[in-house]
């Protein structure tokens, strides 16, 4: 049996959080282990669940994507990070890359692209 | 030649002076060339006649000739200026000296009379006097300027109507007073009146602006020019002082500065509002649309194939909406002028946004200074609106933006090669509002805005905003 990729979804917008979870959950081999609405919650849940992949909204309350990324790097080192960013968040991109974010998913890309990125991150984590 | 002959020849030959002798009764005893030239009588015509023939009838009637002889006898000589008659009855203005002549025994032998025609000098003096009088009347009558003179010690020695109107003193009240009465107490304590006069003496003139006192103690904002007046020998004769009441101008300047302050607040408020709307759209509307799009894709995967086309169209609509909302956010977003300056921000906008619409762009800027922030933001926003109009309505392939310093402000042209339009305010209401908004922004900032267009040959939006001074006049 193929082991499932365990995914954490963090986005402060409830509609987007739910939609993103559903998209990932609908895919074979992907499973959403937790959803977070802010940076602190994302870090806590990552530490508790040690997911394979975390999809982090760049702009979130209580510290934003940078804080969440930095915390997850230390509290769940083997979690692979994807930034889910708005069209114009490119300013934060440099710092997030430096903190270890693998890829940037611009909100509005197709579900297929999102899923492909999550799988790529998961495979990278296995290596 | 005897010495007497020499004198006679000299006297005879003098042409500029009538020099002749009277006997003790006033009859003409000698005559010279000058007398003939000035009075018109030849020697043989006049010898033996009484000299009153040379006076106008009214002087004769008043006994003036006899009186002058009496005075000459009494005082030794008499000098007089007045009208005299020529032979032809015309008059000339004469300077006359009559000297009583005595022999060695002390006996009156007659009178020497020297007459000069000073009509020309008199005319010149008269002209000068009239000119001075006219000038005095002019100075006296000027109401907009207080024009008056001070003596070398700073005391008022003349006064005009303007000075009375501005300062409230009547002439008889102020003459003789020291000019320090016009200064507020704190300036007097600081020695300003004396310093101003000293500087005028040193530099020739001194100009200043400041508060001055009216008679009633109220203050007015004055522009004052003090000029030191020296005579031909370089001696200080006094000071000319010209005072203008600038209170109204100052009030106007303050109103202008208040207007600029309001503009700055307005621009700031507009920018804040735009930022708030941008975040709202960004954080709420776009996110919601993105979520809807994702759910539509999920749904599409679960529906039978016959629904795929409709679902595809729905997804496309959502995607297009997201794109438009992002465009809106980009337009509403705060400018980067505060970080990078106006021209780099405009260049960035042309490159990132306008070029993205498929338009070729060019930017040429020749500004002596970076305009102050509210002006720069207004310039940017009007350009943005003009460029958006080009994108939406012009059907253009290129747009050129130029900025140049002009008339103490910035002149901007946005020119496209699009379809143009026939009327300055076309019927399209959205376009109409866009034009109105640009114009209002320009006019609120104290500038102007215009659009010129010919169908088929493009449109040029042109506007000018004044560069408000960053610092107020002291």
XYZ file of C-alpha atoms in Angstrom:
601
model
C 0.000 0.000 0.000
C 1.257 3.424 -0.983
C 1.858 5.610 2.020
C -0.290 8.730 2.023
C 1.231 12.219 1.919
C 0.106 14.046 5.032
C -0.630 17.724 4.385
C -1.162 20.763 6.632
C -3.208 23.630 5.183
C -2.840 27.121 6.691
C -4.927 30.035 5.397
C -6.829 32.676 7.337
C -9.613 32.842 4.750
C -12.108 30.082 5.725
C -13.484 29.652 2.223
C -10.064 29.293 0.735
C -8.921 27.018 3.552
C -11.870 24.713 2.961
C -11.529 24.780 -0.824
C -7.819 24.015 -0.643
C -8.427 21.163 1.808
C -11.112 19.696 -0.407
C -8.898 19.887 -3.491
C -6.080 18.050 -1.713
C -8.384 15.607 0.076
C -10.024 14.686 -3.247
C -6.718 13.364 -4.554
C -5.671 9.789 -4.064
C -2.601 9.535 -1.894
C -3.062 12.997 -0.333
C -4.546 13.548 3.099
C -5.099 16.763 5.012
C -4.085 16.087 8.615
C -4.873 19.582 9.938
C -5.972 23.081 8.946
C -4.813 26.305 10.603
C -6.200 29.844 10.481
C -3.088 31.723 11.581
C 0.691 31.458 11.847
C 0.832 30.334 15.478
C -1.780 27.645 14.969
C 0.056 26.446 11.880
C 3.281 26.072 13.865
C 1.531 24.243 16.753
C -0.283 21.850 14.422
C 2.877 21.181 12.402
C 4.728 20.269 15.580
C 1.894 17.992 16.687
C 1.281 16.260 13.316
C 4.704 16.545 11.649
C 3.066 16.641 8.179
C 5.017 15.791 5.031
C 3.930 19.031 3.352
C 2.588 22.335 4.686
C 0.797 24.814 2.394
C 1.246 28.195 4.048
C -0.646 31.370 3.199
C 1.894 34.190 2.914
C -0.303 36.760 4.656
C -1.874 35.458 7.838
C -2.585 36.894 11.282
C -0.160 36.331 14.182
C 3.086 36.581 12.279
C 2.283 35.771 8.657
C 3.893 33.173 6.426
C 7.414 34.102 7.493
C 6.752 33.390 11.167
C 4.916 30.149 10.391
C 7.731 29.027 8.084
C 10.468 29.820 10.577
C 8.649 27.988 13.397
C 7.814 24.922 11.313
C 11.441 24.665 10.131
C 12.551 24.263 13.736
C 9.594 22.455 15.247
C 8.985 19.991 12.385
C 12.169 19.969 10.316
C 11.175 17.294 7.824
C 7.980 19.114 6.743
C 8.273 20.448 3.186
C 6.960 23.980 2.755
C 4.863 25.521 -0.027
C 3.801 29.163 0.006
C 0.285 29.932 -1.145
C 0.577 33.521 -2.155
C -1.497 36.290 -3.605
C -0.568 37.834 -6.938
C 1.347 40.700 -5.377
C 3.141 39.074 -2.442
C 6.370 38.829 -4.387
C 8.010 41.134 -1.857
C 7.958 38.378 0.755
C 9.199 35.754 -1.694
C 12.895 36.334 -1.220
C 12.775 35.940 2.516
C 10.563 32.854 2.370
C 12.886 31.221 -0.123
C 15.767 31.956 2.190
C 13.791 30.322 5.023
C 13.387 27.163 2.949
C 10.087 27.424 1.096
C 10.264 25.145 -1.958
C 7.690 26.686 -4.256
C 5.263 29.549 -4.614
C 1.702 28.812 -5.644
C -0.064 31.925 -6.846
C -3.689 31.921 -5.811
C -5.772 31.318 -8.898
C -3.697 28.568 -10.491
C -5.577 25.411 -11.394
C -6.280 22.677 -8.885
C -4.163 20.322 -10.968
C -1.164 22.611 -10.597
C -1.683 22.829 -6.836
C -1.879 19.073 -6.508
C 1.191 18.570 -8.684
C 3.172 20.960 -6.514
C 2.120 19.180 -3.320
C 3.187 15.837 -4.793
C 6.543 17.265 -5.906
C 7.144 18.560 -2.394
C 6.210 15.210 -0.901
C 8.571 13.311 -3.165
C 11.366 15.708 -2.324
C 10.762 15.017 1.351
C 11.066 11.285 0.791
C 14.481 11.597 -0.790
C 44.824 154.105 -25.050
C 43.791 155.458 -21.711
C 42.415 153.112 -19.118
C 39.010 154.836 -19.355
C 38.859 154.084 -23.034
C 39.588 150.466 -22.277
C 36.673 150.261 -19.845
C 34.387 152.012 -22.289
C 35.302 149.620 -25.053
C 34.780 146.678 -22.745
C 31.369 147.909 -21.632
C 30.373 148.881 -25.136
C 31.253 145.473 -26.488
C 29.566 143.280 -23.906
C 26.662 141.579 -25.612
C 25.093 139.486 -22.861
C 24.474 142.316 -20.427
C 22.763 145.626 -20.936
C 25.121 148.049 -19.177
C 24.224 151.706 -19.196
C 24.118 154.809 -17.058
C 21.305 156.988 -15.793
C 21.666 160.586 -14.718
C 20.546 161.367 -11.176
C 16.961 161.872 -12.427
C 16.855 158.558 -14.214
C 17.438 159.636 -17.769
C 19.467 157.276 -19.883
C 22.928 158.647 -20.455
C 24.867 155.770 -22.083
C 23.954 152.617 -23.982
C 25.840 149.509 -25.014
C 25.529 146.703 -27.563
C 24.107 144.356 -24.962
C 21.393 146.907 -24.131
C 20.508 147.247 -27.776
C 20.338 143.467 -28.223
C 18.282 142.877 -25.123
C 15.908 145.830 -25.277
C 15.790 146.526 -29.013
C 16.518 150.293 -28.844
C 19.378 151.790 -30.745
C 21.531 154.229 -28.805
C 20.222 157.320 -30.578
C 16.620 156.304 -29.952
C 16.959 155.925 -26.226
C 19.560 158.388 -24.991
C 17.911 161.095 -22.932
C 14.752 159.160 -22.296
C 13.686 158.307 -18.773
C 14.475 154.689 -17.886
C 10.872 154.038 -16.869
C 10.310 153.512 -20.601
C 11.849 150.107 -19.961
C 9.205 149.111 -17.348
C 5.760 147.706 -17.974
C 2.951 150.293 -17.557
C 1.657 148.725 -14.336
C 5.096 149.035 -12.695
C 5.352 152.609 -13.861
C 1.902 153.341 -12.494
C 2.966 151.831 -9.181
C 6.033 154.100 -9.097
C 8.475 151.243 -9.203
C 11.236 152.945 -11.283
C 11.450 155.933 -8.925
C 11.326 153.625 -5.906
C 14.243 151.586 -7.183
C 16.350 154.713 -7.635
C 15.480 155.854 -4.116
C 16.461 152.453 -2.764
C 19.739 152.534 -4.674
C 20.500 155.920 -3.204
C 19.634 154.715 0.246
C 21.386 151.298 0.133
C 24.027 151.923 -2.479
C 22.523 149.329 -4.809
C 19.325 147.493 -5.545
C 18.748 144.174 -7.241
C 15.447 143.155 -8.717
C 13.981 140.522 -10.960
C 10.898 141.187 -12.960
C 9.266 141.782 -16.293
C 10.718 144.536 -18.467
C 9.616 145.905 -21.815
C 11.393 145.644 -25.134
C 11.002 148.333 -27.743
C 8.452 146.208 -29.617
C 6.293 145.976 -26.482
C 7.121 142.322 -25.714
C 8.361 141.480 -22.262
C 11.389 139.656 -20.964
C 12.280 138.511 -17.477
C 15.120 140.673 -16.305
C 17.670 140.485 -13.550
C 18.505 144.131 -12.783
C 21.192 145.659 -10.585
C 21.126 149.425 -10.087
C 24.146 150.977 -8.401
C 24.234 154.584 -7.183
C 27.370 156.383 -8.441
C 28.992 159.175 -6.464
C 31.936 161.437 -7.313
C 34.865 162.027 -5.034
C 33.013 164.889 -3.406
C 30.192 162.508 -2.482
C 27.804 164.052 -4.960
C 25.324 161.703 -6.685
C 26.365 161.564 -10.301
C 23.873 159.063 -11.512
C 23.275 155.294 -11.596
C 24.898 152.331 -13.225
C 22.417 149.776 -14.441
C 23.191 146.225 -15.420
C 20.362 144.154 -16.853
C 20.388 140.533 -17.885
C 17.700 138.725 -19.860
C 16.995 135.630 -17.739
C 13.756 134.652 -19.488
C 15.303 131.331 -20.506
C 16.494 130.599 -16.997
C 13.150 131.587 -15.617
C 11.397 129.254 -18.035
C 13.676 126.436 -16.989
C 13.099 127.213 -13.329
C 9.402 127.399 -13.915
C 9.432 124.071 -15.733
C 11.393 122.532 -12.884
C 9.051 123.996 -10.332
C 6.041 122.707 -12.219
C 7.619 119.318 -12.593
C 8.392 119.240 -8.901
C 4.874 120.350 -8.154
C 3.397 117.655 -10.356
C 5.664 115.089 -8.788
C 4.734 116.328 -5.342
C 1.041 116.065 -6.254
C 1.621 112.565 -7.579
C 3.410 111.469 -4.438
C 0.890 113.264 -2.325
C -2.048 111.611 -4.048
C -0.778 108.041 -4.182
C -2.965 105.990 -1.854
C -1.456 102.549 -2.269
C 1.952 103.579 -0.960
C 2.940 105.515 2.096
C 5.649 107.797 0.721
C 7.343 110.191 3.093
C 10.669 111.638 4.042
C 12.733 111.524 7.190
C 15.424 113.959 8.188
C 18.908 112.557 8.847
C 17.884 111.817 12.455
C 14.854 109.797 11.378
C 12.143 112.365 12.065
C 9.222 112.614 9.649
C 9.435 115.725 7.473
C 6.850 114.958 4.783
C 3.741 112.806 4.534
C 1.373 111.699 1.808
C -2.215 110.514 1.568
C -1.101 106.899 1.235
C 0.863 107.144 4.465
C -2.177 108.615 6.176
C -4.399 105.861 4.806
C -2.022 103.072 5.756
C -0.767 104.328 9.103
C -3.719 106.427 10.232
C -1.770 109.578 11.178
C -2.701 112.929 9.687
C 0.201 115.013 8.410
C 0.072 117.547 11.228
C 0.114 114.756 13.819
C 3.156 112.982 12.522
C 5.511 115.667 11.222
C 8.511 115.934 13.507
C 7.939 112.532 15.156
C 10.631 109.878 15.011
C 10.009 107.000 12.634
C 10.265 104.508 15.506
C 6.584 105.234 16.285
C 5.769 102.985 13.305
C 7.543 99.980 14.807
C 6.120 97.540 17.368
C 7.646 97.918 20.861
C 9.679 94.715 20.586
C 11.323 95.977 17.394
C 12.026 99.355 18.953
C 13.583 97.584 21.941
C 15.751 95.615 19.530
C 16.912 98.880 17.980
C 15.442 98.041 14.587
C 14.488 101.583 13.470
C 18.027 102.886 14.004
C 19.603 99.792 12.481
C 17.429 100.158 9.386
C 18.543 103.782 8.900
C 22.166 102.824 9.457
C 21.923 100.081 6.891
C 20.286 102.467 4.434
C 23.208 104.881 4.895
C 25.704 102.059 4.431
C 24.057 100.275 1.489
C 22.094 103.108 -0.090
C 18.779 101.374 0.484
C 17.240 98.710 2.632
C 14.084 96.683 2.033
C 12.264 94.699 4.676
C 8.960 93.060 5.492
C 7.430 92.934 8.910
C 4.738 94.062 11.270
C 4.263 97.813 11.662
C 1.969 99.794 13.903
C -0.952 101.946 12.873
C -1.863 104.992 14.934
C -4.604 103.014 16.679
C -2.072 100.390 17.773
C -3.247 97.680 15.379
C -0.644 96.033 13.219
C -0.275 95.616 9.505
C 2.171 93.562 7.491
C 4.389 96.024 5.685
C 6.882 96.044 2.904
C 9.236 98.958 3.596
C 11.965 100.433 1.411
C 14.206 103.053 2.976
C 16.485 104.985 0.648
C 19.237 107.236 1.970
C 19.259 110.620 0.224
C 22.601 112.365 -0.274
C 23.219 115.779 -1.809
C 25.841 116.534 -4.458
C 28.504 116.858 -1.790
C 27.749 113.411 -0.423
C 26.155 114.807 2.701
C 23.226 112.824 4.135
C 20.088 114.910 3.645
C 17.581 112.414 4.973
C 15.699 109.299 3.940
C 12.927 108.470 1.556
C 10.594 105.833 2.945
C 8.046 103.885 0.907
C 5.680 101.628 2.801
C 3.144 99.194 1.381
C 0.431 97.432 3.340
C 0.762 93.753 2.441
C -1.727 92.493 5.007
C -4.153 91.415 2.295
C -1.448 89.813 0.218
C -0.215 88.011 3.269
C -3.746 86.829 3.994
C -4.006 85.643 0.393
C -0.722 83.812 0.754
C -1.942 82.205 3.910
C -5.167 81.201 2.203
C -3.048 79.636 -0.521
C -0.940 77.828 2.002
C -4.103 76.634 3.755
C -5.355 75.403 0.400
C -2.126 73.499 -0.105
C -2.462 72.001 3.334
C -6.013 70.914 2.474
C -4.790 69.441 -0.794
C -2.196 67.493 1.073
C -4.840 66.194 3.505
C -7.210 65.392 0.690
C -4.579 63.493 -1.263
C -3.603 61.663 1.892
C -7.235 60.785 2.630
C -7.781 59.617 -0.939
C -4.688 57.455 -0.819
C -5.797 55.955 2.481
C -9.229 55.194 1.108
C -7.771 53.641 -2.019
C -5.465 51.512 0.095
C -8.382 50.362 2.248
C -10.436 49.423 -0.820
C -7.421 47.672 -2.342
C -6.940 45.531 0.752
C -10.647 44.777 0.976
C -10.772 43.625 -2.617
C -7.509 41.765 -2.235
C -8.259 40.007 1.039
C -11.910 39.386 0.527
C -13.267 39.489 -3.015
C -10.281 37.920 -4.735
C -9.903 35.179 -2.120
C -13.581 34.360 -2.399
C -13.390 34.195 -6.183
C -10.295 32.009 -6.019
C -12.066 29.660 -3.608
C -15.096 29.554 -5.898
C -12.841 28.716 -8.815
C -11.233 25.841 -6.942
C -14.606 24.414 -5.933
C -15.886 24.730 -9.490
C -12.921 22.668 -10.679
C -13.642 20.029 -8.040
C -17.285 19.965 -9.033
C -16.429 19.717 -12.728
C -14.429 16.561 -12.033
C -17.470 14.914 -10.459
C -19.967 15.842 -13.178
C -20.692 13.813 -16.316
C -18.862 14.860 -19.466
C -21.833 16.703 -20.983
C -21.471 19.398 -18.320
C -17.772 19.960 -18.829
C -18.195 22.694 -21.411
C -20.477 24.791 -19.195
C -18.188 24.235 -16.227
C -15.243 25.325 -18.322
C -17.024 28.539 -19.219
C -17.863 29.176 -15.565
C -14.280 28.594 -14.526
C -13.127 30.960 -17.266
C -15.514 33.670 -16.020
C -14.196 33.274 -12.510
C -10.620 33.424 -13.724
C -11.357 36.576 -15.747
C -13.042 38.177 -12.718
C -10.009 37.441 -10.589
C -7.828 39.018 -13.271
C -9.955 42.163 -13.365
C -10.020 42.448 -9.592
C -6.251 42.137 -9.529
C -6.029 44.915 -12.094
C -8.223 47.042 -9.870
C -6.048 46.306 -6.856
C -2.943 47.165 -8.851
C -4.458 50.526 -9.756
C -5.624 51.254 -6.231
C -2.444 50.123 -4.596
C -0.349 52.751 -2.853
C 2.250 54.262 -5.088
C 5.927 53.722 -4.499
C 6.618 57.452 -4.865
C 7.604 57.832 -1.219
C 10.288 55.167 -1.651
C 11.504 55.625 -5.210
C 10.293 59.051 -6.372
C 7.811 60.067 -9.041
C 9.667 59.243 -12.244
C 10.860 55.736 -11.249
C 7.333 54.969 -10.008
C 5.835 56.120 -13.306
C 8.450 54.178 -15.250
C 7.626 51.108 -13.155
C 3.905 51.533 -13.782
C 4.443 51.874 -17.530
C 6.642 48.809 -17.596
C 4.687 46.556 -15.216
C 1.115 47.518 -16.011
C 0.798 49.514 -19.226
C 3.208 47.366 -21.224
C 1.202 44.389 -19.922
C -1.826 45.785 -21.794
C 0.142 45.370 -24.998
C 0.997 49.057 -25.398
C 4.370 50.385 -26.407
C 5.378 53.089 -23.993
C 7.897 55.872 -23.658
C 8.617 58.192 -20.787
C 10.582 61.403 -21.015
C 11.064 63.567 -17.963
C 12.875 66.835 -17.478
C 12.086 68.034 -13.964
C 14.413 70.393 -12.111
C 13.242 69.018 -8.741
C 11.124 66.217 -7.330
C 7.664 67.739 -6.702
C 6.404 67.662 -3.110
C 4.624 64.425 -2.121
C 0.939 65.418 -2.537
C 1.702 66.994 -5.915
C 3.733 63.965 -7.024
C 0.931 61.596 -6.010
C -1.631 63.729 -7.856
C 0.579 63.783 -10.957
C 0.913 60.009 -10.756
C -2.802 59.380 -10.249
C -3.813 61.596 -13.171
C -1.276 59.826 -15.402
C -2.647 56.503 -14.198
C -6.206 57.533 -15.044
C -5.131 58.858 -18.451
C -3.250 55.624 -19.200
C -6.202 53.516 -18.061
C -8.389 55.509 -20.459
C -5.947 54.834 -23.279
C -6.090 51.115 -22.458
C -9.872 50.954 -22.234
C -10.972 53.325 -24.985
C -8.239 54.424 -27.367
C -7.445 51.222 -29.258
C -3.895 52.549 -29.369
C -0.631 50.725 -30.031
C 1.590 53.173 -28.192
C 1.427 55.879 -25.573
C 4.025 58.532 -24.802
C 4.329 60.332 -21.495
C 6.366 63.495 -21.063
C 6.934 65.562 -17.931
C 8.610 68.950 -17.927
C 9.171 71.750 -15.452
C 7.227 74.812 -16.552
C 5.929 78.046 -14.982
C 6.845 76.964 -11.480
C 5.113 73.627 -11.855
C 5.002 70.416 -13.832
C 3.522 70.054 -17.308
C 2.532 66.514 -18.284
C 1.423 65.152 -21.667
C 0.000 61.697 -22.266
C -0.302 61.110 -26.013
C -1.665 58.009 -27.718
C -1.963 56.950 -31.369
C -5.458 55.554 -30.937
C -8.832 56.182 -32.530
C -9.391 59.565 -30.887
C -12.835 60.998 -30.398
C -14.874 63.870 -31.724
C -16.150 65.573 -28.612
C -14.229 66.643 -25.571
C -16.776 64.870 -23.371
C -17.865 61.733 -25.153
C -21.126 60.056 -24.356
C -19.615 57.033 -22.686
C -20.441 57.836 -19.056
C -17.519 55.879 -17.597
C -15.096 57.637 -19.833
C -16.768 60.931 -19.022
C -16.289 60.307 -15.294
C -12.678 59.400 -15.871
C -12.060 62.717 -17.638
C -13.935 64.591 -14.937
C -11.936 62.914 -12.205
C -8.649 63.859 -13.826
C -9.772 67.426 -14.273
C -11.008 67.702 -10.699
C -7.796 66.316 -9.324
C -5.773 68.844 -11.328
C -7.949 71.773 -10.340
C -8.002 70.876 -6.658
C -4.215 70.901 -6.806
C -4.376 74.436 -8.232
C -3.571 73.434 -11.804
C -5.388 72.854 -15.072
C -6.240 69.895 -17.281
C -7.264 69.577 -20.911
C -7.806 66.939 -23.533
C -7.413 67.302 -27.280
C -8.472 64.658 -29.744
C -9.266 64.212 -33.398
C -11.005 61.087 -34.631
C -8.397 58.845 -36.201
C -5.330 60.669 -34.958
C -5.066 59.933 -31.300
C -5.667 61.799 -28.088
C -3.474 64.028 -25.963
C -4.199 64.633 -22.320
C -2.302 67.603 -21.005
C -2.199 68.982 -17.489
C -0.148 71.264 -15.299
C 0.175 71.325 -11.524
C 1.966 74.030 -9.569
C 4.836 73.022 -7.369
C 3.758 74.254 -3.982
C 6.646 75.753 -2.047
C 7.726 73.440 0.710
C 8.468 76.336 3.028
C 6.405 79.420 3.785
C 7.785 82.875 3.457
C 9.150 84.116 6.786
